[in-house]
Coordinates of C-alpha atoms and ligand atoms in Angstrom, one line a residue:
X1 CA 6.3 -128.2 74.6
X2 CA 8.4 -129.7 71.6
X3 CA 11.8 -127.5 71.5
X4 CA 12.0 -125.9 68.3
X5 CA 15.4 -124.6 66.9
X6 CA 16.6 -123.1 63.7
X7 CA 19.7 -124.0 61.7
X8 CA 20.3 -121.8 58.4
X9 CA 22.7 -123.6 56.3
X10 CA 25.2 -126.6 56.8
X11 CA 28.1 -124.5 57.9
X12 CA 26.8 -123.3 61.3
X13 CA 27.6 -124.0 64.7
X14 CA 24.8 -122.1 66.0
X15 CA 21.1 -122.6 65.9
X16 CA 18.2 -119.8 66.4
X17 CA 15.6 -121.1 69.4
X18 CA 11.8 -121.0 67.6
X19 CA 9.9 -121.6 70.4
X20 CA 7.8 -118.4 71.5
X21 CA 8.9 -118.5 74.9
X22 CA 12.0 -119.6 75.0
X23 CA 13.4 -123.3 76.1
X24 CA 14.9 -123.5 79.9
X25 CA 18.1 -125.1 80.6
X26 CA 18.0 -129.2 80.8
X27 CA 15.7 -128.8 77.5
X28 CA 17.0 -131.6 75.6
X29 CA 17.0 -131.3 71.6
X30 CA 16.2 -133.6 68.9
X31 CA 19.9 -133.4 68.4
X32 CA 20.3 -135.0 71.7
X33 CA 22.2 -131.7 72.8
X34 CA 21.1 -130.6 76.5
X35 CA 20.8 -126.6 77.0
X36 CA 23.3 -125.6 79.8
X37 CA 21.1 -122.4 80.1
X38 CA 17.9 -121.0 80.1
X39 CA 17.7 -119.5 75.9
X40 CA 15.4 -116.8 75.5
X41 CA 13.4 -117.1 72.0
X42 CA 15.3 -115.6 69.0
X43 CA 18.8 -116.1 70.1
X44 CA 21.7 -118.6 69.7
X45 CA 22.6 -122.1 71.2
X46 CA 26.1 -122.9 70.5
X47 CA 25.5 -126.3 68.7
X48 CA 29.5 -127.3 69.7
X49 CA 32.1 -126.9 71.4
X50 CA 33.1 -123.6 70.1
X51 CA 37.0 -122.3 71.4
X52 CA 37.7 -119.1 72.2
X53 CA 38.7 -116.7 69.2
X54 CA 37.5 -118.8 66.9
X55 CA 34.4 -118.3 64.8
X56 CA 30.9 -118.2 65.7
X57 CA 29.2 -119.5 62.2
X58 CA 25.5 -118.4 61.1
X59 CA 24.1 -118.1 57.4
X60 CA 27.2 -119.9 56.8
X61 CA 29.9 -116.6 57.3
X62 CA 31.4 -115.7 60.6
X63 CA 29.3 -113.4 62.3
X64 CA 31.7 -113.1 64.9
X65 CA 34.4 -114.8 67.2
X66 CA 34.0 -116.5 70.7
X67 CA 35.8 -114.2 73.3
X68 CA 36.3 -117.2 75.6
X69 CA 35.5 -120.8 75.3
X70 CA 31.8 -121.7 74.7
X71 CA 30.7 -124.9 75.5
X72 CA 27.7 -126.6 73.4
X73 CA 24.4 -126.1 74.5
X74 CA 25.7 -122.8 76.3
X75 CA 23.4 -119.6 75.5
X76 CA 25.8 -117.7 72.6
X77 CA 24.6 -114.0 73.5
X78 CA 25.9 -110.7 72.4
X79 CA 28.5 -110.3 75.1
X80 CA 30.2 -113.3 73.7
X81 CA 31.5 -112.4 70.3
X82 CA 34.2 -110.2 69.0
X83 CA 32.3 -108.5 65.6
X84 CA 34.4 -109.2 62.5
X85 CA 35.9 -106.1 60.6
X86 CA 34.1 -104.8 57.7
X87 CA 34.9 -106.9 54.3
X88 CA 37.6 -104.6 52.4
X89 CA 35.6 -102.6 49.6
X90 CA 38.8 -104.3 47.8
X91 CA 39.1 -107.4 45.7
X92 CA 35.8 -108.6 45.3
X93 CA 33.9 -111.0 43.6
X94 CA 32.7 -109.1 40.3
X95 CA 29.4 -111.0 38.3
X96 CA 30.3 -114.2 39.8
X97 CA 27.5 -116.0 40.4
X98 CA 25.1 -116.0 37.1
X99 CA 21.1 -116.3 38.7
X100 CA 19.5 -119.4 38.4
X101 CA 17.4 -119.1 35.4
X102 CA 14.0 -118.6 36.1
X103 CA 11.0 -118.6 33.3
X104 CA 9.3 -115.2 33.4
X105 CA 5.5 -115.4 34.7
X106 CA 2.8 -113.7 33.0
X107 CA -0.6 -113.0 33.1
X108 CA -0.8 -110.9 36.4
X109 CA -2.3 -107.5 36.2
X110 CA -3.8 -104.6 38.6
X111 CA -6.1 -102.0 38.3
X112 CA -3.9 -98.9 38.3
X113 CA -4.0 -95.3 37.6
X114 CA -1.9 -94.2 34.4
X115 CA 0.3 -91.3 34.2
X116 CA 1.6 -89.5 30.6
X117 CA 4.7 -90.1 31.5
X118 CA 4.6 -93.5 31.2
X119 CA 4.4 -94.3 35.0
X120 CA 1.2 -95.8 37.0
X121 CA -0.1 -94.9 40.3
X122 CA -1.8 -97.3 43.0
X123 CA -3.8 -94.0 44.4
X124 CA -4.6 -91.1 43.5
X125 CA -3.4 -88.6 46.4
X126 CA -3.1 -85.0 45.7
X127 CA -0.1 -83.6 47.0
X128 CA 1.0 -80.0 47.9
X129 CA 4.7 -80.2 48.1
X130 CA 6.4 -77.0 49.7
X131 CA 9.6 -75.4 49.5
X132 CA 10.5 -75.0 53.1
X133 CA 9.3 -75.8 56.6
X134 CA 8.0 -72.6 57.7
X135 CA 5.4 -72.6 55.6
X136 CA 4.1 -76.3 57.5
X137 CA 1.5 -74.8 59.6
X138 CA -0.5 -72.9 57.2
X139 CA -0.4 -75.6 54.7
X140 CA -1.2 -78.3 57.5
X141 CA -4.4 -76.2 57.9
X142 CA -4.9 -76.0 54.2
X143 CA -5.0 -79.5 54.0
X144 CA -7.5 -80.5 56.7
X145 CA -9.6 -78.1 55.3
X146 CA -9.5 -78.9 52.1
X147 CA -10.3 -82.8 53.6
X148 CA -13.2 -82.1 55.7
X149 CA -14.8 -79.5 53.2
X150 CA -14.1 -80.2 49.8
X151 CA -12.4 -83.5 49.1
X152 CA -16.3 -85.4 49.0
X153 CA -17.0 -83.2 45.8
X154 CA -13.8 -85.2 44.3
X155 CA -15.0 -88.6 44.5
X156 CA -12.3 -90.5 43.1
X157 CA -9.5 -88.8 44.6
X158 CA -8.1 -90.8 47.9
X159 CA -6.8 -88.0 49.7
X160 CA -4.5 -84.9 50.0
X161 CA -1.1 -84.8 51.3
X162 CA 1.3 -81.5 52.6
X163 CA 4.7 -83.2 52.2
X164 CA 6.2 -81.7 55.2
X165 CA 9.8 -81.4 55.6
X166 CA 12.8 -79.6 57.2
X167 CA 14.8 -78.6 54.4
X168 CA 14.6 -75.2 52.4
X169 CA 16.4 -72.7 54.6
X170 CA 18.9 -72.6 57.6
X171 CA 20.9 -74.2 55.1
X172 CA 24.0 -74.5 53.1
X173 CA 22.1 -75.0 49.6
X174 CA 25.5 -75.0 47.9
X175 CA 27.5 -77.7 49.9
X176 CA 28.6 -80.9 48.5
X177 CA 25.4 -83.5 48.9
X178 CA 23.0 -80.9 49.2
X179 CA 21.6 -82.1 45.8
X180 CA 20.6 -84.9 47.6
X181 CA 17.7 -83.3 49.5
X182 CA 17.0 -81.1 46.7
X183 CA 16.5 -84.1 44.1
X184 CA 14.6 -86.0 46.4
X185 CA 12.5 -83.4 47.5
X186 CA 11.4 -82.8 44.0
X187 CA 11.3 -86.3 42.8
X188 CA 8.4 -87.2 45.7
X189 CA 6.6 -84.3 44.0
X190 CA 6.6 -86.7 40.7
X191 CA 5.6 -89.9 42.7
X192 CA 3.2 -91.8 40.3
X193 CA 0.9 -91.5 43.0
X194 CA 0.2 -88.0 42.5
X195 CA -1.2 -88.8 39.2
X196 CA 1.8 -84.9 37.9
X197 CA -0.4 -82.5 39.6
X198 CA 2.4 -80.5 40.9
X199 CA 1.5 -77.6 43.0
X200 CA 4.1 -75.9 45.5
X201 CA 3.6 -73.4 48.4
X202 CA 6.6 -71.2 48.9
X203 CA 7.1 -68.8 51.9
X204 CA 9.2 -66.1 49.6
X205 CA 12.4 -65.5 50.9
X206 CA 13.6 -69.1 51.6
X207 CA 16.9 -70.2 50.2
X208 CA 15.4 -73.5 48.1
X209 CA 13.3 -71.2 45.6
X210 CA 10.0 -73.1 44.3
X211 CA 12.3 -72.2 40.4
X212 CA 15.1 -74.4 42.2
X213 CA 13.4 -77.2 43.3
X214 CA 11.1 -77.8 40.1
X215 CA 13.5 -76.4 37.2
X216 CA 11.8 -75.9 34.1
X217 CA 11.0 -79.3 32.2
X218 CA 10.6 -81.3 35.9
X219 CA 7.2 -81.5 35.6
X220 CA 6.8 -83.6 32.6
X221 CA 4.1 -86.1 33.7
X222 CA 1.2 -84.0 32.1
X223 CA 2.5 -82.0 29.2
X224 CA 0.1 -82.1 27.2
X225 CA -2.3 -80.3 29.7
X226 CA -1.3 -76.5 29.2
X227 CA -2.8 -75.5 33.0
X228 CA 0.3 -77.5 34.3
X229 CA 2.8 -76.3 32.0
X230 CA 4.3 -73.3 34.3
X231 CA 4.6 -74.4 38.1
X232 CA 1.7 -73.6 40.2
X233 CA 3.5 -71.5 43.4
X234 CA 1.3 -70.0 46.0
X235 CA 3.8 -67.5 47.8
X236 CA 2.8 -66.8 51.0
X237 CA 4.6 -63.4 51.4
X238 CA 3.1 -62.0 48.1
X239 CA 1.5 -58.7 48.6
X240 CA -2.2 -60.2 47.7
X241 CA -2.2 -62.0 50.8
X242 CA -3.5 -60.2 53.5
X243 CA -4.1 -62.1 57.0
X244 CA -4.0 -65.9 57.3
X245 CA -7.0 -66.5 55.1
X246 CA -6.4 -65.1 52.0
X247 CA -3.6 -68.0 52.3
X248 CA -5.6 -70.7 53.0
X249 CA -8.4 -69.5 50.1
X250 CA -5.2 -69.2 47.7
X251 CA -4.0 -72.7 48.2
X252 CA -7.5 -73.7 48.5
X253 CA -8.2 -72.6 44.7
X254 CA -5.2 -73.7 43.9
X255 CA -6.0 -77.3 44.9
X256 CA -9.7 -76.9 43.4
X257 CA -7.6 -76.6 39.7
X258 CA -5.7 -80.2 40.4
X259 CA -8.2 -81.9 42.4
X260 CA -10.5 -81.9 39.3
X261 CA -8.4 -82.8 37.0
X262 CA -7.4 -85.9 39.5
X263 CA -11.3 -86.6 39.8
X264 CA -10.8 -87.6 36.0
X265 CA -8.6 -90.4 36.9
X266 CA -9.7 -94.1 36.3
X267 CA -8.2 -96.8 37.2
X268 CA -7.3 -99.3 34.4
X269 CA -6.0 -103.0 33.9
X270 CA -2.1 -102.7 33.5
X271 CA 0.6 -105.6 33.7
X272 CA 1.9 -106.5 36.9
X273 CA 5.3 -105.1 35.3
X274 CA 3.9 -101.7 36.1
X275 CA 4.5 -102.0 40.0
X276 CA 7.5 -100.5 41.6
X277 CA 8.0 -101.7 45.1
X278 CA 10.4 -100.7 47.6
X279 CA 11.0 -103.2 50.3
X280 CA 12.5 -102.5 53.5
X281 CA 12.8 -103.6 57.1
X282 CA 12.6 -102.2 60.6
X283 CA 12.7 -103.2 64.4
X284 CA 14.3 -106.3 63.0
X285 CA 15.0 -110.1 65.1
X286 CA 16.5 -113.1 65.0
X287 CA 13.5 -114.0 62.9
X288 CA 13.8 -111.3 60.5
X289 CA 16.1 -113.5 58.3
X290 CA 14.2 -117.0 58.7
X291 CA 10.9 -116.0 58.1
X292 CA 9.8 -112.4 56.5
X293 CA 12.6 -111.5 55.1
X294 CA 13.0 -114.9 52.6
X295 CA 9.5 -114.9 52.3
X296 CA 9.7 -111.5 50.6
X297 CA 13.4 -112.2 48.9
X298 CA 11.1 -114.9 47.3
X299 CA 8.2 -112.3 46.2
X300 CA 11.1 -110.3 45.1
X301 CA 12.2 -113.2 42.4
X302 CA 8.6 -113.2 41.6
X303 CA 8.1 -109.6 40.8
X304 CA 11.3 -109.7 38.9
X305 CA 10.1 -112.7 36.7
X306 CA 6.7 -110.3 36.0
X307 CA 9.1 -107.6 34.7
X308 CA 8.4 -105.5 37.7
X309 CA 10.7 -103.3 39.2
X310 CA 11.8 -103.8 43.2
X311 CA 14.3 -102.1 45.1
X312 CA 16.3 -102.7 48.2
X313 CA 18.0 -100.3 50.2
X314 CA 19.6 -100.3 53.8
X315 CA 23.5 -99.4 52.8
X316 CA 24.5 -99.8 56.8
X317 CA 22.2 -103.5 56.5
X318 CA 23.9 -105.3 53.4
X319 CA 27.4 -103.8 53.8
X320 CA 29.0 -106.6 55.3
X321 CA 27.8 -109.3 52.8
X322 CA 29.1 -106.8 50.1
X323 CA 30.8 -109.8 48.4
X324 CA 27.2 -111.4 47.8
X325 CA 25.9 -108.2 46.2
X326 CA 28.7 -107.7 43.8
X327 CA 29.0 -111.2 42.7
X328 CA 25.7 -110.9 41.7
X329 CA 25.7 -107.8 39.8
X330 CA 24.8 -108.3 36.0
X331 CA 27.6 -106.2 34.6
X332 CA 30.8 -104.9 36.2
X333 CA 29.7 -101.9 35.8
X334 CA 26.8 -102.4 37.9
X335 CA 29.5 -103.7 40.6
X336 CA 31.6 -100.8 40.5
X337 CA 28.3 -98.3 41.1
X338 CA 27.3 -100.8 44.4
X339 CA 30.8 -100.4 45.7
X340 CA 30.7 -96.4 44.9
X341 CA 27.9 -96.3 47.0
X342 CA 29.3 -98.3 49.6
X343 CA 32.5 -96.4 49.7
X344 CA 31.1 -93.2 49.5
X345 CA 28.8 -94.3 52.8
X346 CA 32.1 -95.2 54.5
X347 CA 33.4 -92.1 54.6
X348 CA 30.2 -90.5 55.6
X349 CA 30.4 -93.0 58.8
X350 CA 33.8 -92.2 59.2
X351 CA 33.6 -88.6 59.3
X352 CA 31.5 -88.6 62.6
X353 CA 34.5 -91.3 64.0
X354 CA 32.0 -94.0 63.9
X355 CA 31.4 -97.1 61.6
X356 CA 28.5 -99.6 60.6
X357 CA 28.2 -100.8 64.5
X358 CA 26.2 -98.0 65.1
X359 CA 23.3 -99.7 63.3
X360 CA 22.3 -102.1 66.0
X361 CA 19.9 -101.1 68.0
X362 CA 18.7 -102.2 71.8
X363 CA 16.1 -103.8 70.3
X364 CA 17.9 -105.8 68.0
X365 CA 20.2 -107.4 70.3
X366 CA 17.4 -108.8 72.8
X367 CA 15.8 -109.8 69.5
X368 CA 18.6 -112.0 69.0
X369 CA 20.8 -110.5 67.1
X370 CA 24.4 -110.4 68.0
X371 CA 25.3 -107.3 65.8
X372 CA 25.5 -106.0 62.1
X373 CA 27.6 -108.8 60.6
X374 CA 24.5 -110.7 61.9
X375 CA 21.7 -108.4 61.3
X376 CA 23.0 -107.6 57.3
X377 CA 22.6 -111.9 56.4
X378 CA 19.1 -111.6 57.4
X379 CA 18.1 -108.2 55.8
X380 CA 20.1 -109.1 52.2
X381 CA 17.8 -112.5 52.0
X382 CA 14.5 -109.8 50.8
X383 CA 16.4 -109.4 47.9
X384 CA 15.9 -112.9 46.7
X385 CA 18.2 -114.7 44.2
X386 CA 18.1 -112.5 40.6
X387 CA 20.8 -111.0 39.4
X388 CA 21.4 -106.9 40.4
X389 CA 20.8 -105.4 37.2
X390 CA 20.7 -101.4 38.8
X391 CA 22.2 -99.3 41.4
X392 CA 20.7 -95.9 42.5
X393 CA 22.0 -93.3 44.4
X394 CA 20.1 -91.5 47.1
X395 CA 17.2 -89.4 45.8
X396 CA 17.4 -90.3 42.1
X397 CA 14.3 -91.6 40.3
X398 CA 14.3 -95.2 39.3
X399 CA 14.1 -95.7 35.8
X400 CA 14.4 -99.5 35.2
X401 CA 13.0 -102.7 35.6
X402 CA 14.0 -105.8 37.4
X403 CA 16.1 -105.5 40.5
X404 CA 18.0 -102.4 42.1
X405 CA 20.4 -101.8 44.7
X406 CA 18.6 -98.0 45.7
X407 CA 21.4 -97.1 48.3
X408 CA 20.0 -95.3 51.1
X409 CA 20.7 -95.2 54.9
X410 CA 18.7 -98.3 56.9
X411 CA 16.8 -95.4 59.1
X412 CA 12.8 -96.5 58.4
X413 CA 12.2 -92.9 57.3
X414 CA 14.6 -92.0 55.3
X415 CA 14.5 -94.9 53.3
X416 CA 10.7 -95.1 52.8
X417 CA 11.4 -91.3 52.0
X418 CA 14.3 -92.1 49.3
X419 CA 12.5 -95.4 47.8
X420 CA 9.1 -92.5 47.2
X421 CA 11.4 -90.4 45.9
X422 CA 12.5 -93.0 43.1
X423 CA 8.9 -93.5 42.4
X424 CA 7.9 -96.7 44.7
X425 CA 4.0 -97.3 43.9
X426 CA 4.1 -99.7 46.3
X427 CA 5.8 -100.8 49.5
X428 CA 7.0 -103.6 51.9
X429 CA 7.9 -103.6 55.0
X430 CA 8.9 -106.3 57.7
X431 CA 9.3 -106.5 61.5
X432 CA 10.0 -108.6 64.2
X433 CA 10.2 -106.3 67.3
X434 CA 7.2 -104.3 65.3
X435 CA 6.7 -101.1 64.2
X436 CA 3.4 -99.6 63.5
X437 CA 5.1 -97.7 60.3
X438 CA 3.6 -96.0 57.7
X439 CA 3.6 -93.8 55.1
X440 CA 0.7 -91.5 53.7
X441 CA 1.8 -91.2 50.1
X442 CA 1.5 -95.2 49.2
X443 CA 0.2 -98.5 50.7
X444 CA 2.8 -100.5 53.4
X445 CA 2.3 -103.5 53.4
X446 CA 3.8 -104.7 56.9
X447 CA 4.8 -108.3 57.3
X448 CA 5.3 -110.0 60.9
X449 CA 8.3 -112.3 61.3
X450 CA 6.6 -113.8 64.1
X451 CA 3.2 -115.4 65.2
X452 CA 3.3 -113.6 68.6
X453 CA 3.6 -110.3 67.3
X454 CA 1.1 -110.8 64.2
X455 CA -1.2 -112.0 67.3
X456 CA -0.7 -109.3 69.7
X457 CA -1.1 -106.8 66.5
X458 CA -3.5 -108.0 64.5
X459 CA -5.2 -105.0 63.4
X460 CA -1.3 -103.9 62.3
X461 CA 0.2 -106.5 60.8
X462 CA -1.1 -107.6 57.1
X463 CA 1.1 -110.4 56.8
X464 CA 1.7 -113.1 59.4
X465 CA 5.3 -114.6 58.3
X466 CA 5.8 -116.5 61.8
X467 CA 3.7 -119.1 59.8
X468 CA 6.8 -120.3 58.5
X469 CA 8.4 -121.3 61.9
X470 CA 5.3 -122.5 63.1
X471 CA 5.6 -125.2 60.1
X472 CA 1.9 -124.5 58.8
X473 CA 2.8 -122.6 55.6
X474 CA 6.3 -122.7 53.8
X475 CA 8.6 -120.1 52.3
X476 CA 7.1 -120.2 48.9
X477 CA 3.6 -119.9 50.2
X478 CA 4.1 -116.3 52.3
X479 CA 6.1 -115.3 49.3
X480 CA 3.2 -115.6 46.8
X481 CA 0.4 -114.8 49.6
X482 CA 2.3 -111.2 49.7
X483 CA 2.4 -111.1 45.7
X484 CA -1.1 -111.9 45.7
X485 CA -2.0 -109.1 48.8
X486 CA 0.4 -106.4 46.5
X487 CA -1.9 -106.9 43.4
X488 CA -4.8 -106.5 45.5
X489 CA -3.2 -103.4 47.8
X490 CA -2.4 -101.8 44.2
X491 CA -5.3 -102.5 42.4
X492 CA -7.3 -100.8 45.3
X493 CA -9.5 -104.0 46.9
X494 CA -7.9 -104.4 49.8
X495 CA -6.7 -101.9 52.2
X496 CA -3.8 -102.2 54.0
X497 CA -3.7 -101.4 58.0
X498 CA -1.9 -98.2 58.1
X499 CA -4.1 -97.1 55.2
X500 CA -7.5 -98.6 57.6
X501 CA -6.3 -96.4 60.4
X502 CA -4.8 -93.4 58.3
X503 CA -1.5 -94.1 60.7
X504 CA 1.9 -92.7 58.4
X505 CA 5.4 -91.2 59.7
X506 CA 7.0 -88.1 58.4
X507 CA 9.1 -87.8 55.6
X508 CA 12.5 -87.5 56.4
X509 CA 15.1 -85.9 54.0
X510 CA 18.6 -86.9 53.8
X511 CA 20.8 -84.3 54.4
X512 CA 24.4 -85.2 54.6
X513 CA 25.4 -81.7 53.5
X514 CA 25.8 -79.0 57.0
X515 CA 22.8 -76.6 58.3
X516 CA 23.3 -73.1 58.7
Ligands
LIG1 CA1 14.9 -99.8 57.9

């Protein structure tokens, strides 16, 4: 067995063990260094003697300080590191880095569904919006019935989904922060994959009334179509409903009208600039920042070059690299918006007396990530090297091309839900430990960081970025593979594994406001 260790930056005094089963004590590395202990895969080896209190450096920055002397060849486990303090949000470098000139990429297209508001869908789905959790059981029943008895009459419609959530009542709806879940829900209903065919199921007595959720003017997609000018609401408490089946029939009748219109949609060739891609990671390991995330970052640059929209998110996973982000901001205004989002999140965490260290999971640590600083450095790479030209608050709709920081929690489900509200029509998800994550409303392309995961989960992972450490593909190769897969998936020529198995997670609204 040839020992394989990876050092990311010339300044690093640790390297990561890449071999699938780790390396045993006594192994001699290429450099001549002999391992003093067994070191598991994805974990760090000290390349030189590191004195107590001095910096352990990875990605060229201190990811922690040694709590005791660490000799060269030892395992630098999480327990040997003291985490650095969070970077202050004052005196940050603002727009100091000029992104290297990247020529535009032309000629790439996909087959998508054009919407009247200018957006483009990658799937043709009927979404049934709900104002409150109380109606979920009824809507679920109706959705099952529509799928089994009705959907085959509308061959151009891919699916029917109920937009289920736990908001709508029992919440302080006028509290500070309540606007976040409300606008998230509104903007999800307007996702390009739903074609502007908004239908709402309401209970009747809930706090989040249909007109508050979708105020006049919010349904803009099919304005020329007189049928959808007025909000289409089925209210379960209406006097007309006598018994359960009458509610189901009302929902089905209403759905028929929208299915009819959705069925008329046809895919047309559109430029790749119509892609709105959300990238995130979950179940990360030390390879996330070596294989999958750098490949996604390369692809992010390709997307910017074709003029598409691409969002990276997960505040707690970029907070420790805030100086890298503000320096890449295209203007002081963009940098300031980014700082404001970080400040908001710092305050949010502080209210509950936790800090950013609440992020890392036992699985992250087992996967070799010592703390959030190390995790963040590997996470930020997904954003590539382009200038950051936009910042989006949670639940808002994205209205610009290029690279945007969409502020969201790192929670896979909340991040996915907020990126959906932003208008994403394609999702890219990297994982090292492995997660079967999927969303019902948009295709999710999953990228494995290690060949071992891609082998075991061969029918859940769409791309294996582990080829990069195996030495059989470069970061650029995997980035291009992902880019081409995006165009195939967006066009409906290819289904992701999550779509194939119809596995998807619940939407989870971000509600920083109190419940009552
Ligand atoms: Ca995540």
